Short mmCIF file of C-alpha atoms in Angstrom, two decimals:
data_model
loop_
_atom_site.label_atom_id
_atom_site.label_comp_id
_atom_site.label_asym_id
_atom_site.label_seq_id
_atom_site.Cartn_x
_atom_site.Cartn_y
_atom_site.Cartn_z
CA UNK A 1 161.25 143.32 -105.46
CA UNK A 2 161.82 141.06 -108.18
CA UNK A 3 158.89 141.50 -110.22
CA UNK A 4 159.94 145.45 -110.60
CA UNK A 5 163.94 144.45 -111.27
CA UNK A 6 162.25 141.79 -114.09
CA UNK A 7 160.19 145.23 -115.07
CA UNK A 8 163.38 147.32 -115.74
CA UNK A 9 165.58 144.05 -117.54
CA UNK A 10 162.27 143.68 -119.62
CA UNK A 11 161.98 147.61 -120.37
CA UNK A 12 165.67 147.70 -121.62
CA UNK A 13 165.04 144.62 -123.90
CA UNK A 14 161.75 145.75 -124.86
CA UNK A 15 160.39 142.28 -124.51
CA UNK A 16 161.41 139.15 -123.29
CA UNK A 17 160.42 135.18 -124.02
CA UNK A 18 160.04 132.95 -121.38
CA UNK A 19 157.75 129.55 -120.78
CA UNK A 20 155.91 127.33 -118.25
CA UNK A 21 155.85 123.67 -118.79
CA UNK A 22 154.83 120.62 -116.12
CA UNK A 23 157.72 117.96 -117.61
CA UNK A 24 161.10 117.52 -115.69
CA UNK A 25 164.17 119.77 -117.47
CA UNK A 26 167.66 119.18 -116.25
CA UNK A 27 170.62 121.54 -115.73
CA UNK A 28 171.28 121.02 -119.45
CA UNK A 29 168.08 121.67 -120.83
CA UNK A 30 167.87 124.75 -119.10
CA UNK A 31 170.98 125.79 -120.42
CA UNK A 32 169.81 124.66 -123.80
CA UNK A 33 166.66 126.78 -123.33
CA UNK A 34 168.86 129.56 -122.71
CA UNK A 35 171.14 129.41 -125.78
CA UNK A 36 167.46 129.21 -128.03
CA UNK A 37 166.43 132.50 -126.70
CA UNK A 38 164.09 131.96 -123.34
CA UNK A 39 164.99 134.29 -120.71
CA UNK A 40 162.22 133.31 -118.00
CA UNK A 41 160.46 129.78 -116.67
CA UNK A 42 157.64 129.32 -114.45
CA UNK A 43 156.86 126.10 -112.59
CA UNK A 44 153.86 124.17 -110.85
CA UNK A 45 154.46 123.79 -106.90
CA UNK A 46 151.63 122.45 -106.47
CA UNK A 47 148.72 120.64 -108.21
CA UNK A 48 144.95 120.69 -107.96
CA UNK A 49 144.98 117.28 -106.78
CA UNK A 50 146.23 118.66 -103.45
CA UNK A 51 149.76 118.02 -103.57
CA UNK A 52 153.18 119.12 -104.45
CA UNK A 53 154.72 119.22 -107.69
CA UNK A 54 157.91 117.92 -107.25
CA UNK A 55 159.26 118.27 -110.43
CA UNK A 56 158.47 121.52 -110.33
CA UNK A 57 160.26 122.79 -107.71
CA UNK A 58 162.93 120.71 -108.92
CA UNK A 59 162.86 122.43 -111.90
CA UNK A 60 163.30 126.11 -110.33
CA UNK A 61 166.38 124.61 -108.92
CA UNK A 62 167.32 123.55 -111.90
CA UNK A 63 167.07 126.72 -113.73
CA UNK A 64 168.20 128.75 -111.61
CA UNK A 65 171.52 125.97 -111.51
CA UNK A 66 171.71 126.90 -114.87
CA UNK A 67 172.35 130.34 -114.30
CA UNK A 68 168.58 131.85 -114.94
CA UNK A 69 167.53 134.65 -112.89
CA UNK A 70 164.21 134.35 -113.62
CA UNK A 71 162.55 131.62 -112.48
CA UNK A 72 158.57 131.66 -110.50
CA UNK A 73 156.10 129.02 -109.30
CA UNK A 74 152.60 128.64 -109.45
CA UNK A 75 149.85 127.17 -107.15
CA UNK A 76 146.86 125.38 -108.86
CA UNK A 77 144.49 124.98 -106.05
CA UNK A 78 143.04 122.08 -104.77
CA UNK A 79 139.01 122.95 -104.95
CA UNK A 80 137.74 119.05 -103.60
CA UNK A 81 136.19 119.13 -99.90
CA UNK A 82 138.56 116.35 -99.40
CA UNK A 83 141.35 119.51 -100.26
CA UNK A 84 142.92 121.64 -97.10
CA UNK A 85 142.13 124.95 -96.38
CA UNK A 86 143.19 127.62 -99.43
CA UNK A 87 145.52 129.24 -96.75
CA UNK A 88 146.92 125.93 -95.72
CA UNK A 89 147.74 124.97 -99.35
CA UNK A 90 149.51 128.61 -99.54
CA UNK A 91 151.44 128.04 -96.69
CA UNK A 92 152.60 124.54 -97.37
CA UNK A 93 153.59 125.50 -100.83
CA UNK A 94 156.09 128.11 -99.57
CA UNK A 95 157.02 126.58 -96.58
CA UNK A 96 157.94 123.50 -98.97
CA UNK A 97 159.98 125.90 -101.43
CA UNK A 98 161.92 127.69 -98.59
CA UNK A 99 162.55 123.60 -97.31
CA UNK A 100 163.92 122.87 -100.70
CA UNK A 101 166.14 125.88 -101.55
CA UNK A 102 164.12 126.52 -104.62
CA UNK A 103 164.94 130.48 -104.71
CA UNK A 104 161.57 131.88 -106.93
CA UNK A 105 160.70 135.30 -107.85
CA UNK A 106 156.91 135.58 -107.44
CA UNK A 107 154.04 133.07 -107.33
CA UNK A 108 151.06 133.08 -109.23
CA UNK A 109 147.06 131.63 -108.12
CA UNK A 110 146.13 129.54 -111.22
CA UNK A 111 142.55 130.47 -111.18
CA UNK A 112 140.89 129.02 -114.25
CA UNK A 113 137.94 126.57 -114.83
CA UNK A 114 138.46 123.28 -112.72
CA UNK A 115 136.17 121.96 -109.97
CA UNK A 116 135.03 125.66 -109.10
CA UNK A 117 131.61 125.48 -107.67
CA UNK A 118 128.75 127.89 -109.39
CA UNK A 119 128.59 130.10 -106.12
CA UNK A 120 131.09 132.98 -106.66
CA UNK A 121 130.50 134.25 -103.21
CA UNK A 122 132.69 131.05 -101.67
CA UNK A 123 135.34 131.46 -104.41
CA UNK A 124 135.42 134.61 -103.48
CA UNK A 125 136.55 134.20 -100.09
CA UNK A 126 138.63 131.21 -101.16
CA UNK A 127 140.64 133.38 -103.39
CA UNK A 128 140.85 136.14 -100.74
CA UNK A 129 141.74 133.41 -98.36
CA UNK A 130 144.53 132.40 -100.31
CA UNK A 131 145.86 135.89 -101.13
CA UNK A 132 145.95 137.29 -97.51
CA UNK A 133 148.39 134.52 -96.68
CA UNK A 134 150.38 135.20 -99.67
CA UNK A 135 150.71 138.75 -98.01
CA UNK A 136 150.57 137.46 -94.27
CA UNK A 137 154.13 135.42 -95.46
CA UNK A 138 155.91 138.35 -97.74
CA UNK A 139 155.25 136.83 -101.10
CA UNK A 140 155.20 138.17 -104.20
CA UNK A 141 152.36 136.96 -106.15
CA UNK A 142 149.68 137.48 -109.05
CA UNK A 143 147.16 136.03 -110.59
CA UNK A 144 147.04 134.14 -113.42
CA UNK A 145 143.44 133.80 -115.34
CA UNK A 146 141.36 135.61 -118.76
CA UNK A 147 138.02 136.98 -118.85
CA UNK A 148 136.36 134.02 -119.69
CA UNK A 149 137.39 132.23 -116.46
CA UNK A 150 137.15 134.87 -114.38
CA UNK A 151 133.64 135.94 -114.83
CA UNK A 152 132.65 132.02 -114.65
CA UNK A 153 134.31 132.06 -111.07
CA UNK A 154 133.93 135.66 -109.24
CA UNK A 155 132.55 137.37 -111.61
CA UNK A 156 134.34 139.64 -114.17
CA UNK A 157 133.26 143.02 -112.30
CA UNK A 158 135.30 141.78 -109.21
CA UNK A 159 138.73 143.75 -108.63
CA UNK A 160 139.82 143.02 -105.38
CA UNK A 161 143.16 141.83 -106.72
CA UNK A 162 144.00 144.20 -109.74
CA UNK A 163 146.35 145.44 -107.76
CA UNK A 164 148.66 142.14 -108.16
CA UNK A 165 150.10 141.35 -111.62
CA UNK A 166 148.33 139.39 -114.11
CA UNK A 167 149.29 136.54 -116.31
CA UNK A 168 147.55 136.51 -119.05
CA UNK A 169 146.32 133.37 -120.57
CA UNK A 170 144.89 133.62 -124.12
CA UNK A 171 145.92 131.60 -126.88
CA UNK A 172 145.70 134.06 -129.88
CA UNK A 173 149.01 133.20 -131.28
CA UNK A 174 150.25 136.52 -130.94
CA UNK A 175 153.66 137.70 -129.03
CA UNK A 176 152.24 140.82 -128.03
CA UNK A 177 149.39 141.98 -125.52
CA UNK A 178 147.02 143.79 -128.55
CA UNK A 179 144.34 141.58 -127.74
CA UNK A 180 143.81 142.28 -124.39
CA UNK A 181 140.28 143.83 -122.82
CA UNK A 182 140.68 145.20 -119.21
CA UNK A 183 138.34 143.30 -116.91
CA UNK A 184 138.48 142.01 -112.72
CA UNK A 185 140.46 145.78 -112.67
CA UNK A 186 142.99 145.13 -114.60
CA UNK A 187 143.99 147.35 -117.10
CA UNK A 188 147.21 146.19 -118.13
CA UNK A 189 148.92 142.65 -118.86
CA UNK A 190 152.40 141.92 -116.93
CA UNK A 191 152.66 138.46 -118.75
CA UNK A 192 151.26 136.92 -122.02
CA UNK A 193 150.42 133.24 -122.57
CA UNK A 194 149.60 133.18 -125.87
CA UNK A 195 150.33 129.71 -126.80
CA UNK A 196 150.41 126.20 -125.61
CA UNK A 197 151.16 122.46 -125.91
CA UNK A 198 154.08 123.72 -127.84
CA UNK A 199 156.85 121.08 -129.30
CA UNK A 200 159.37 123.77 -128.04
CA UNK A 201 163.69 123.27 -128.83
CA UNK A 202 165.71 121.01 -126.29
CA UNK A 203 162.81 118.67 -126.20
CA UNK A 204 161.05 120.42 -124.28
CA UNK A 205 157.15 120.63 -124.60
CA UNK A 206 156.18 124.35 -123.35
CA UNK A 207 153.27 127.05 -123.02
CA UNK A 208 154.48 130.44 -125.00
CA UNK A 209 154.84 133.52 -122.61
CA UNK A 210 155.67 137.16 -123.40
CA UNK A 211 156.76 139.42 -121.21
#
């Protein structure tokens, strides 16, 4: 799997920088990313308006044209009634991916604050409805979230998915995981976000990540 071969390259270097970042990079400016010291990139697929995000998935290509083996996706859901089904926006997310040739690692659910109704029940089973196709197709995936957004959206005592990694998103600045306070189940962090809206090198602007 290649979140535990990204485990054991991490392990041997201790830690590892990487980013995630919505703007179009080319070949290049992967390649420039590389020479400053990032090591892994992860991409929208697909946006909470209910459609793909082309750039993107252009972008995985891009890095991984540039030579990076580490390169994921993520999926922020579409929450409007308007919005297909959770599974349906899984399945045309990979389905689109696999079209494209953009070769990812894992995919992560973006579940943070964002059109989420107050009943935690139905988010719930969205979420659940999302994540059993994940598994029904063979993906790798986790979830990315904090405490604060996960209590206002399922509740921070609900662990149905602490088996799955977690990306971390707190902004506290630091490059390390000291902050963190287990909650949904989790007890441990597999990625750190810990800053964002960065003015990053190659011109690229960039969220922080730690791994």
């Amino acid at each position: 799997m290649r979140f535990l071969i990204l485990s054991a390259f991490v392990a041997a270097c201790l830690a590892t920088d990487g980013w995630d970042g919505i703007q179009a990079v080319s070949v290049s400016g992967f390649q420039c990313l590389a020479n400053s010291g990032y090591h892994f990139f992860i991409a929208r697929v697909w946006t909470s308006t209910g459609n793909y995000d082309n750039t993107g998935i252009q972008n995985i290509k891009n890095a991984k044209a540039a030579g990076w083996a580490y390169a994921d996706g993520y999926i922020f859901p579409c929450l409007k009634s308007s919005c297909a089904a959770p599974e349906s926006q899984v399945e045309a997310t990979v389905n689109k991916l696999k079209s494209e040739g953009a070769a990812y690692g894992m995919l992560w659910l973006d579940i943070e604050r964002l059109e989420w109704p107050a009943d935690t029940t139905h988010n719930r089973n969205f979420i659940n409805a999302m994540a059993n196709k994940l598994n029904s197709m063979g993906v790798n995936w986790g979830i990315y979230t904090n405490y604060n957004n996960w209590a206002a959206i399922v509740g921070a005592d609900w662990t149905q998915w602490s088996s799955k990694p977690l990306w971390w998103a707190t902004y506290d600045g630091k490059k390390d995981n000291s902050d963190f306070k287990p909650f949904g189940g989790w007890t441990k962090v597999a990625i750190h976000q810990w800053a964002g809206d960065v003015s990053g090198p190659c011109g690229v602007s960039m969220d922080l990540n730690y791994y």
